[in-house]
Amino acid sequence: MHDRDELISELGEIFRENGFAGTSLSEITARTGLGKGSLYHFFPNGKSEMAEAVLHNIDAWFQENVFIPLRESDDALDGIDDMFAAVNAYFDSGNRICLVGAFALDNTRDQFLQEVSTYFSDWISALANALKRSGFAAAVAKSMAEEIVLGIQGALVLARSQEDPKIFTRTLKRLQQRIAATDHA
Amino acid sequence: MHDRDELISELGEIFRENGFAGTSLSEITARTGLGKGSLYHFFPNGKSEMAEAVLHNIDAWFQENVFIPLRESDDALDGIDDMFAAVNAYFDSGNRICLVGAFALDNTRDQFLQEVSTYFSDWISALANALKRSGFAAAVAKSMAEEIVLGIQGALVLARSQEDPKIFTRTLKRLQQRIAATDHA
DNA sequence: GTCTATAAAGCGATAGAC
DNA sequence: GTCTATCGCTTTATAGAC
């Protein structure tokens, strides 16, 4: 581990693979090469604080690479295209799950309720904003945004269940095409 | 606990709330009222065998209430309507998650790969079969079935993240309406 | 900042009485 | 079939040397 950002990034991968409850300090020491002393030096509150840091990093990444472009791109449709490209890269073409979605499903959610909740609500509202700017009525935009974000989450679940990441990539394509195919009146 | 079926049902709820790794024997004894001796009498292989039993029960329920009706209903569209009603009831109008989907996301999947994989592939193929019988071309039916199953999973994730089960119910409605709105040519 | 050693608690699992 | 007691191990977390 060279710096804190790289450490947090690796912590994210460990949580993705094992879940929050399924991740042990001993696995973290093995994967990061850092002893418990070092880990508690960086994160005095232990595993919870590590997960908080990971969630914060995820939020920062999506703010920078997805939410702000969606809200501020000159051409709203370009911003949406960029979102699909960024999401495809982030989830490694269907080979990487969404940690926030995984946390949402069991009682891990309650420990990180704020982060879990705003991750998705920020995403949906930024996407709805772009859809609205591209010509959709507000209600239609909101509904489409919800459908797209939820479709991405479902595709990640299904892709992993079938060990077939292509389910994810073709879902992204379908969602993207539906925007183009829907009447912009 | 009165009988084995009721016990397995309660085990399912415990796994839903805590995840597989997050569920401890002591929580199970507390919730079921059964001591460890009794639990190991019913499930000599411990927690893994309990989860196997839960997954088997889930599969049996879906076979009986969803997959077989989809394949064998006289009117294919009636079978699909019944699926949406059964799914809405099963997931308690968005208040209950899909345990199989949750298992799929982390490495719990690898321990129950067969059950996780066939649950979704059976569902999609049964639904695609019904859609085909209702007049859709085979490729369209397969794509729609995948979209619907994945939409259900995504809606459960999003509903829990927002503590808003209505996200699930309105997603079901949207998916159901899209079938009716799509050309049955 | 990183390590080793260790504490205290909880874990899954087993044994054996009843 | 259910219980209590217990084993051996792993867990999170802390203390303290370097």
Short mmCIF file of C-alpha atoms (C1' of nucleotides) in Angstrom, two decimals:
data_model
loop_
_atom_site.label_atom_id
_atom_site.label_comp_id
_atom_site.label_asym_id
_atom_site.label_seq_id
_atom_site.Cartn_x
_atom_site.Cartn_y
_atom_site.Cartn_z
CA MET A 1 0.00 0.00 0.00
CA HIS A 2 1.53 3.24 -1.11
CA ASP A 3 -0.97 5.82 0.09
CA ARG A 4 -4.27 6.18 1.86
CA ASP A 5 -6.29 6.33 -1.34
CA GLU A 6 -4.87 3.10 -2.60
CA LEU A 7 -5.57 1.49 0.78
CA ILE A 8 -9.20 2.62 0.76
CA SER A 9 -9.57 1.39 -2.77
CA GLU A 10 -8.34 -2.07 -1.79
CA LEU A 11 -10.63 -2.05 1.25
CA GLY A 12 -13.51 -1.43 -1.15
CA GLU A 13 -12.64 -4.51 -3.17
CA ILE A 14 -12.43 -6.62 -0.03
CA PHE A 15 -15.87 -5.44 1.13
CA ARG A 16 -17.27 -6.08 -2.34
CA GLU A 17 -16.09 -9.67 -2.30
CA ASN A 18 -16.98 -10.58 1.26
CA GLY A 19 -19.69 -8.15 2.25
CA PHE A 20 -19.34 -6.02 5.37
CA ALA A 21 -20.13 -8.70 7.95
CA GLY A 22 -18.11 -11.26 6.02
CA THR A 23 -14.93 -9.18 6.02
CA SER A 24 -12.52 -9.90 8.87
CA LEU A 25 -9.57 -7.89 10.08
CA SER A 26 -7.30 -10.83 9.38
CA GLU A 27 -8.38 -10.87 5.73
CA ILE A 28 -7.71 -7.16 5.55
CA THR A 29 -4.23 -7.55 7.04
CA ALA A 30 -3.50 -10.37 4.56
CA ARG A 31 -4.72 -8.43 1.52
CA THR A 32 -3.26 -5.04 2.40
CA GLY A 33 -0.05 -6.25 4.00
CA LEU A 34 -0.72 -3.92 6.95
CA GLY A 35 -0.77 -5.17 10.54
CA LYS A 36 -3.67 -4.48 12.85
CA GLY A 37 -1.68 -1.77 14.55
CA SER A 38 -1.38 0.15 11.30
CA LEU A 39 -5.01 -0.36 10.40
CA TYR A 40 -6.21 0.95 13.75
CA HIS A 41 -3.80 3.84 13.40
CA PHE A 42 -5.53 4.89 10.17
CA PHE A 43 -9.02 3.93 11.28
CA PRO A 44 -9.32 4.13 15.09
CA ASN A 45 -12.92 2.98 14.86
CA GLY A 46 -12.02 -0.20 13.04
CA LYS A 47 -14.07 -1.84 10.33
CA SER A 48 -16.94 0.66 10.49
CA GLU A 49 -14.60 3.55 9.88
CA MET A 50 -12.99 1.70 6.99
CA ALA A 51 -16.38 1.20 5.38
CA GLU A 52 -17.24 4.86 5.97
CA ALA A 53 -14.04 5.86 4.17
CA VAL A 54 -14.81 3.51 1.29
CA LEU A 55 -18.34 4.87 0.94
CA HIS A 56 -16.99 8.42 1.03
CA ASN A 57 -14.54 7.60 -1.76
CA ILE A 58 -17.31 6.06 -3.83
CA ASP A 59 -19.47 9.12 -3.34
CA ALA A 60 -16.63 11.42 -4.36
CA TRP A 61 -15.99 9.36 -7.50
CA PHE A 62 -19.61 9.41 -8.56
CA GLN A 63 -19.97 13.10 -7.78
CA GLU A 64 -17.01 13.93 -9.98
CA ASN A 65 -17.48 11.42 -12.77
CA VAL A 66 -21.23 11.02 -12.95
CA PHE A 67 -23.42 13.41 -11.00
CA ILE A 68 -21.73 16.72 -11.81
CA PRO A 69 -21.34 15.91 -15.54
CA LEU A 70 -25.03 14.96 -15.61
CA ARG A 71 -26.00 18.29 -14.08
CA GLU A 72 -23.55 20.58 -15.81
CA SER A 73 -22.77 19.24 -19.27
CA ASP A 74 -23.59 21.79 -21.97
CA ASP A 75 -25.45 19.15 -23.93
CA ALA A 76 -27.57 17.10 -21.54
CA LEU A 77 -27.57 14.07 -23.83
CA ASP A 78 -23.77 14.11 -23.89
CA GLY A 79 -23.78 14.04 -20.12
CA ILE A 80 -26.05 10.99 -20.18
CA ASP A 81 -23.81 9.20 -22.69
CA ASP A 82 -20.85 9.97 -20.46
CA MET A 83 -22.73 8.50 -17.51
CA PHE A 84 -23.23 5.20 -19.30
CA ALA A 85 -19.57 5.07 -20.28
CA ALA A 86 -18.42 5.92 -16.75
CA VAL A 87 -20.78 3.38 -15.19
CA ASN A 88 -19.66 0.68 -17.60
CA ALA A 89 -16.03 1.38 -16.70
CA TYR A 90 -16.71 1.63 -12.97
CA PHE A 91 -18.53 -1.69 -12.77
CA ASP A 92 -15.87 -3.27 -14.99
CA SER A 93 -18.32 -4.22 -17.72
CA GLY A 94 -20.39 -6.23 -15.27
CA ASN A 95 -17.55 -7.90 -13.38
CA ARG A 96 -17.74 -5.65 -10.33
CA ILE A 97 -20.74 -5.22 -8.05
CA CYS A 98 -22.14 -2.05 -6.53
CA LEU A 99 -21.03 -2.00 -2.89
CA VAL A 100 -23.74 0.48 -1.94
CA GLY A 101 -26.42 -1.74 -3.44
CA ALA A 102 -25.03 -4.74 -1.59
CA PHE A 103 -24.99 -2.81 1.70
CA ALA A 104 -28.59 -1.75 1.06
CA LEU A 105 -29.95 -5.28 1.06
CA ASP A 106 -29.25 -6.44 4.61
CA ASN A 107 -29.01 -4.72 7.97
CA THR A 108 -25.62 -3.30 7.00
CA ARG A 109 -27.78 -0.57 5.47
CA ASP A 110 -28.84 0.72 8.87
CA GLN A 111 -25.24 1.36 9.90
CA PHE A 112 -24.61 3.50 6.78
CA LEU A 113 -28.12 4.72 6.09
CA GLN A 114 -27.17 8.27 5.16
CA GLU A 115 -24.52 7.25 2.62
CA VAL A 116 -26.63 4.48 1.11
CA SER A 117 -29.68 6.67 0.80
CA THR A 118 -28.03 9.72 -0.75
CA TYR A 119 -25.91 7.72 -3.19
CA PHE A 120 -29.03 6.56 -4.98
CA SER A 121 -31.14 9.68 -4.52
CA ASP A 122 -28.29 11.87 -5.82
CA TRP A 123 -27.85 9.60 -8.81
CA ILE A 124 -31.55 9.57 -9.68
CA SER A 125 -31.97 13.30 -9.24
CA ALA A 126 -28.87 14.14 -11.30
CA LEU A 127 -30.02 11.83 -14.09
CA ALA A 128 -33.59 13.15 -13.95
CA ASN A 129 -32.17 16.66 -14.21
CA ALA A 130 -30.25 15.77 -17.38
CA LEU A 131 -33.26 14.01 -18.89
CA LYS A 132 -35.40 17.05 -18.17
CA ARG A 133 -32.86 19.35 -19.79
CA SER A 134 -32.84 17.07 -22.80
CA GLY A 135 -36.54 17.66 -23.29
CA PHE A 136 -38.50 15.20 -21.19
CA ALA A 137 -41.31 16.35 -18.93
CA ALA A 138 -40.33 16.41 -15.28
CA ALA A 139 -42.47 13.43 -14.27
CA VAL A 140 -41.27 11.35 -17.22
CA ALA A 141 -37.66 12.26 -16.49
CA LYS A 142 -37.97 11.23 -12.86
CA SER A 143 -39.57 7.94 -13.74
CA MET A 144 -36.99 7.15 -16.42
CA ALA A 145 -34.12 8.01 -14.11
CA GLU A 146 -35.45 5.67 -11.45
CA GLU A 147 -35.89 2.93 -14.02
CA ILE A 148 -32.35 3.32 -15.31
CA VAL A 149 -30.64 3.34 -11.92
CA LEU A 150 -32.67 0.37 -10.73
CA GLY A 151 -32.00 -1.44 -14.00
CA ILE A 152 -28.27 -1.03 -13.46
CA GLN A 153 -28.53 -2.49 -9.96
CA GLY A 154 -30.66 -5.39 -11.09
CA ALA A 155 -28.32 -6.12 -13.98
CA LEU A 156 -25.38 -6.36 -11.57
CA VAL A 157 -27.28 -8.85 -9.41
CA LEU A 158 -28.35 -10.96 -12.37
CA ALA A 159 -24.95 -10.86 -14.06
CA ARG A 160 -23.28 -12.18 -10.93
CA SER A 161 -25.92 -14.83 -10.37
CA GLN A 162 -25.30 -16.17 -13.87
CA GLU A 163 -21.56 -15.50 -13.89
CA ASP A 164 -22.28 -13.64 -17.12
CA PRO A 165 -21.17 -9.99 -17.20
CA LYS A 166 -22.66 -9.59 -20.67
CA ILE A 167 -26.07 -9.35 -19.00
CA PHE A 168 -24.85 -6.07 -17.57
CA THR A 169 -23.40 -4.64 -20.76
CA ARG A 170 -26.46 -5.44 -22.86
CA THR A 171 -28.71 -3.98 -20.17
CA LEU A 172 -26.75 -0.72 -20.28
CA LYS A 173 -27.13 -0.69 -24.05
CA ARG A 174 -30.87 -1.32 -23.86
CA LEU A 175 -31.41 1.42 -21.29
CA GLN A 176 -29.37 3.88 -23.32
CA GLN A 177 -31.24 3.04 -26.50
CA ARG A 178 -34.59 3.44 -24.82
CA ILE A 179 -33.80 7.07 -24.02
CA ALA A 180 -33.06 7.71 -27.68
CA ALA A 181 -36.17 5.82 -28.76
CA THR A 182 -38.52 7.64 -26.39
CA ASP A 183 -40.33 10.71 -27.65
CA HIS A 184 -38.62 13.86 -26.42
CA ALA A 185 -41.87 15.81 -26.49
CA MET B 1 -41.42 -23.37 16.28
CA HIS B 2 -44.11 -25.88 15.52
CA ASP B 3 -42.73 -27.74 12.55
CA ARG B 4 -39.75 -27.92 10.24
CA ASP B 5 -41.34 -25.75 7.57
CA GLU B 6 -42.01 -22.97 10.00
CA LEU B 7 -38.45 -23.22 11.28
CA ILE B 8 -36.99 -22.97 7.78
CA SER B 9 -39.24 -20.03 7.05
CA GLU B 10 -37.96 -18.18 10.12
CA LEU B 11 -34.37 -19.05 9.17
CA GLY B 12 -35.04 -17.39 5.82
CA GLU B 13 -36.13 -14.18 7.50
CA ILE B 14 -33.04 -14.18 9.71
CA PHE B 15 -30.75 -14.64 6.68
CA ARG B 16 -32.61 -11.90 4.83
CA GLU B 17 -32.03 -9.42 7.64
CA ASN B 18 -28.43 -10.26 8.46
CA GLY B 19 -27.04 -11.86 5.34
CA PHE B 20 -25.41 -15.29 5.47
CA ALA B 21 -22.09 -14.23 7.00
CA GLY B 22 -23.84 -11.82 9.34
CA THR B 23 -26.12 -14.46 10.81
CA SER B 24 -24.80 -16.11 13.98
CA LEU B 25 -25.95 -19.28 15.68
CA SER B 26 -26.74 -17.30 18.80
CA GLU B 27 -29.11 -15.05 16.84
CA ILE B 28 -30.75 -18.13 15.43
CA THR B 29 -31.20 -19.67 18.88
CA ALA B 30 -32.65 -16.40 20.17
CA ARG B 31 -35.10 -15.98 17.28
CA THR B 32 -36.22 -19.59 16.97
CA GLY B 33 -36.17 -20.49 20.65
CA LEU B 34 -34.20 -23.63 19.81
CA GLY B 35 -30.89 -24.47 21.47
CA LYS B 36 -27.81 -25.29 19.48
CA GLY B 37 -28.31 -28.97 20.20
CA SER B 38 -31.71 -28.91 18.50
CA LEU B 39 -30.44 -26.89 15.57
CA TYR B 40 -27.58 -29.32 14.93
CA HIS B 41 -30.01 -32.20 15.29
CA PHE B 42 -32.07 -30.81 12.38
CA PHE B 43 -29.10 -29.51 10.41
CA PRO B 44 -25.96 -31.57 11.20
CA ASN B 45 -23.96 -29.39 8.83
CA GLY B 46 -24.84 -26.21 10.66
CA LYS B 47 -25.43 -22.84 9.05
CA SER B 48 -24.65 -24.00 5.50
CA GLU B 49 -27.26 -26.72 5.70
CA MET B 50 -29.79 -24.26 7.09
CA ALA B 51 -29.21 -21.95 4.13
CA GLU B 52 -29.47 -24.90 1.73
CA ALA B 53 -32.84 -25.78 3.26
CA VAL B 54 -34.01 -22.18 2.98
CA LEU B 55 -32.95 -21.97 -0.67
CA HIS B 56 -34.68 -25.26 -1.39
CA ASN B 57 -37.89 -23.94 0.17
CA ILE B 58 -37.66 -20.77 -1.88
CA ASP B 59 -37.15 -22.77 -5.05
CA ALA B 60 -40.14 -24.98 -4.25
CA TRP B 61 -42.32 -21.93 -3.64
CA PHE B 62 -41.36 -20.28 -6.90
CA GLN B 63 -41.72 -23.50 -8.85
CA GLU B 64 -45.24 -23.97 -7.55
CA ASN B 65 -46.45 -20.39 -7.49
CA VAL B 66 -44.56 -18.76 -10.34
CA PHE B 67 -42.65 -20.99 -12.75
CA ILE B 68 -45.22 -23.75 -13.32
CA PRO B 69 -48.14 -21.30 -13.73
CA LEU B 70 -46.03 -19.34 -16.22
CA ARG B 71 -45.36 -22.47 -18.25
CA GLU B 72 -48.72 -24.19 -17.99
CA SER B 73 -51.47 -21.59 -17.73
CA ASP B 74 -54.04 -21.97 -20.51
CA ASP B 75 -53.82 -18.26 -21.23
CA ALA B 76 -50.17 -17.18 -21.16
CA LEU B 77 -51.06 -13.60 -20.29
CA ASP B 78 -53.05 -14.80 -17.28
CA GLY B 79 -49.98 -16.70 -16.11
CA ILE B 80 -47.93 -13.51 -16.36
CA ASP B 81 -50.51 -11.52 -14.44
CA ASP B 82 -50.46 -14.21 -11.78
CA MET B 83 -46.66 -13.96 -11.63
CA PHE B 84 -46.80 -10.24 -10.87
CA ALA B 85 -49.40 -10.81 -8.16
CA ALA B 86 -47.42 -13.67 -6.62
CA VAL B 87 -44.17 -11.69 -6.73
CA ASN B 88 -45.81 -8.66 -5.16
CA ALA B 89 -47.15 -10.84 -2.35
CA TYR B 90 -43.88 -12.73 -1.90
CA PHE B 91 -41.77 -9.61 -1.58
CA ASP B 92 -44.39 -8.07 0.70
CA SER B 93 -45.03 -5.12 -1.61
CA GLY B 94 -41.38 -4.12 -1.49
CA ASN B 95 -40.77 -4.66 2.21
CA ARG B 96 -38.94 -7.96 1.83
CA ILE B 97 -35.75 -8.53 -0.11
CA CYS B 98 -34.81 -11.39 -2.40
CA LEU B 99 -32.47 -13.66 -0.44
CA VAL B 100 -31.13 -15.27 -3.61
CA GLY B 101 -30.27 -11.88 -5.07
CA ALA B 102 -28.53 -10.89 -1.85
CA PHE B 103 -26.53 -14.13 -1.82
CA ALA B 104 -25.56 -13.51 -5.45
CA LEU B 105 -23.75 -10.26 -4.71
CA ASP B 106 -20.89 -11.38 -2.50
CA ASN B 107 -18.87 -14.57 -2.17
CA THR B 108 -21.80 -16.28 -0.47
CA ARG B 109 -22.81 -16.98 -4.05
CA ASP B 110 -19.95 -19.42 -4.55
CA GLN B 111 -21.15 -21.61 -1.69
CA PHE B 112 -24.64 -21.88 -3.22
CA LEU B 113 -23.83 -21.39 -6.86
CA GLN B 114 -26.16 -24.04 -8.22
CA GLU B 115 -29.22 -22.76 -6.33
CA VAL B 116 -28.49 -19.11 -7.06
CA SER B 117 -27.90 -19.72 -10.73
CA THR B 118 -30.94 -21.88 -11.45
CA TYR B 119 -33.33 -19.70 -9.45
CA PHE B 120 -32.83 -16.86 -11.90
CA SER B 121 -32.38 -18.92 -15.07
CA ASP B 122 -35.55 -20.90 -14.29
CA TRP B 123 -37.45 -17.70 -13.68
CA ILE B 124 -36.28 -16.05 -16.89
CA SER B 125 -36.90 -19.12 -19.03
CA ALA B 126 -40.37 -19.70 -17.58
CA LEU B 127 -41.30 -16.05 -18.17
CA ALA B 128 -39.80 -16.05 -21.66
CA ASN B 129 -41.85 -19.15 -22.41
CA ALA B 130 -45.07 -17.42 -21.36
CA LEU B 131 -44.20 -14.29 -23.33
CA LYS B 132 -43.53 -16.40 -26.40
CA ARG B 133 -46.82 -18.20 -26.03
CA SER B 134 -48.53 -14.85 -25.76
CA GLY B 135 -47.24 -13.90 -29.18
CA PHE B 136 -43.78 -12.38 -28.85
CA ALA B 137 -40.91 -13.57 -31.02
CA ALA B 138 -38.49 -15.82 -29.16
CA ALA B 139 -35.66 -13.27 -29.02
CA VAL B 140 -37.98 -10.49 -27.89
CA ALA B 141 -39.49 -12.74 -25.24
CA LYS B 142 -36.10 -13.69 -23.86
CA SER B 143 -34.95 -10.08 -23.72
CA MET B 144 -38.17 -8.91 -22.06
CA ALA B 145 -38.02 -11.71 -19.49
CA GLU B 146 -34.48 -10.79 -18.55
CA GLU B 147 -35.45 -7.14 -18.28
CA ILE B 148 -38.40 -7.91 -16.02
CA VAL B 149 -36.54 -10.22 -13.64
CA LEU B 150 -33.64 -7.83 -13.37
CA GLY B 151 -36.01 -4.91 -12.89
CA ILE B 152 -37.60 -6.69 -9.95
CA GLN B 153 -34.20 -7.26 -8.35
CA GLY B 154 -33.12 -3.68 -8.91
CA ALA B 155 -36.38 -2.36 -7.52
CA LEU B 156 -35.86 -4.35 -4.31
CA VAL B 157 -32.38 -2.86 -3.91
CA LEU B 158 -33.54 0.68 -4.57
CA ALA B 159 -36.65 0.38 -2.41
CA ARG B 160 -34.57 -0.71 0.56
CA SER B 161 -31.94 1.96 -0.04
CA GLN B 162 -34.63 4.63 0.11
CA GLU B 163 -36.75 2.92 2.75
CA ASP B 164 -39.55 3.32 0.24
CA PRO B 165 -41.34 0.12 -0.77
CA LYS B 166 -43.50 2.06 -3.23
CA ILE B 167 -40.52 2.09 -5.58
CA PHE B 168 -41.02 -1.65 -5.85
CA THR B 169 -44.78 -1.60 -6.39
CA ARG B 170 -44.65 1.09 -9.05
CA THR B 171 -41.83 -0.75 -10.82
CA LEU B 172 -43.95 -3.91 -10.95
CA LYS B 173 -46.79 -1.88 -12.41
CA ARG B 174 -44.53 -0.29 -15.01
CA LEU B 175 -43.06 -3.63 -16.09
CA GLN B 176 -46.51 -5.17 -16.33
CA GLN B 177 -47.86 -2.30 -18.37
CA ARG B 178 -44.94 -2.40 -20.75
CA ILE B 179 -45.86 -5.95 -21.74
CA ALA B 180 -49.38 -4.82 -22.60
CA ALA B 181 -48.06 -1.77 -24.44
CA THR B 182 -45.55 -3.69 -26.56
CA ASP B 183 -46.61 -4.92 -29.95
CA HIS B 184 -47.52 -8.61 -29.84
CA ALA B 185 -46.55 -9.12 -33.45
"C1'" DG C 1 3.86 4.52 11.46
"C1'" DT C 2 4.40 -0.44 12.02
"C1'" DC C 3 4.98 -4.39 14.46
"C1'" DT C 4 4.05 -8.39 18.10
"C1'" DA C 5 1.63 -9.91 21.93
"C1'" DT C 6 -2.39 -10.28 24.18
"C1'" DA C 7 -6.86 -9.54 26.06
"C1'" DA C 8 -11.87 -10.37 26.15
"C1'" DA C 9 -15.67 -11.79 23.76
"C1'" DG C 10 -18.09 -14.35 20.32
"C1'" DC C 11 -17.94 -17.83 16.91
"C1'" DG C 12 -19.31 -22.61 14.99
"C1'" DA C 13 -19.46 -27.04 16.50
"C1'" DT C 14 -19.49 -31.20 19.70
"C1'" DA C 15 -20.47 -34.18 23.80
"C1'" DG C 16 -23.36 -36.11 26.73
"C1'" DA C 17 -27.17 -36.00 30.18
"C1'" DC C 18 -31.99 -36.31 30.18
"C1'" DG D 1 -35.64 -34.08 20.44
"C1'" DT D 2 -33.87 -30.64 23.60
"C1'" DC D 3 -30.93 -28.99 26.85
"C1'" DT D 4 -26.30 -27.36 29.24
"C1'" DA D 5 -21.53 -27.34 29.27
"C1'" DT D 6 -17.59 -26.98 26.94
"C1'" DC D 7 -13.97 -27.18 23.33
"C1'" DG D 8 -10.98 -24.92 20.12
"C1'" DC D 9 -10.72 -21.26 17.22
"C1'" DT D 10 -11.42 -16.65 15.35
"C1'" DT D 11 -13.03 -12.32 16.11
"C1'" DT D 12 -12.40 -7.17 17.18
"C1'" DA D 13 -9.72 -4.29 19.70
"C1'" DT D 14 -5.90 -2.64 22.76
"C1'" DA D 15 -1.15 -2.14 24.74
"C1'" DG D 16 3.30 -1.26 24.25
"C1'" DA D 17 7.97 -1.97 22.11
"C1'" DC D 18 10.52 -0.16 18.33
#
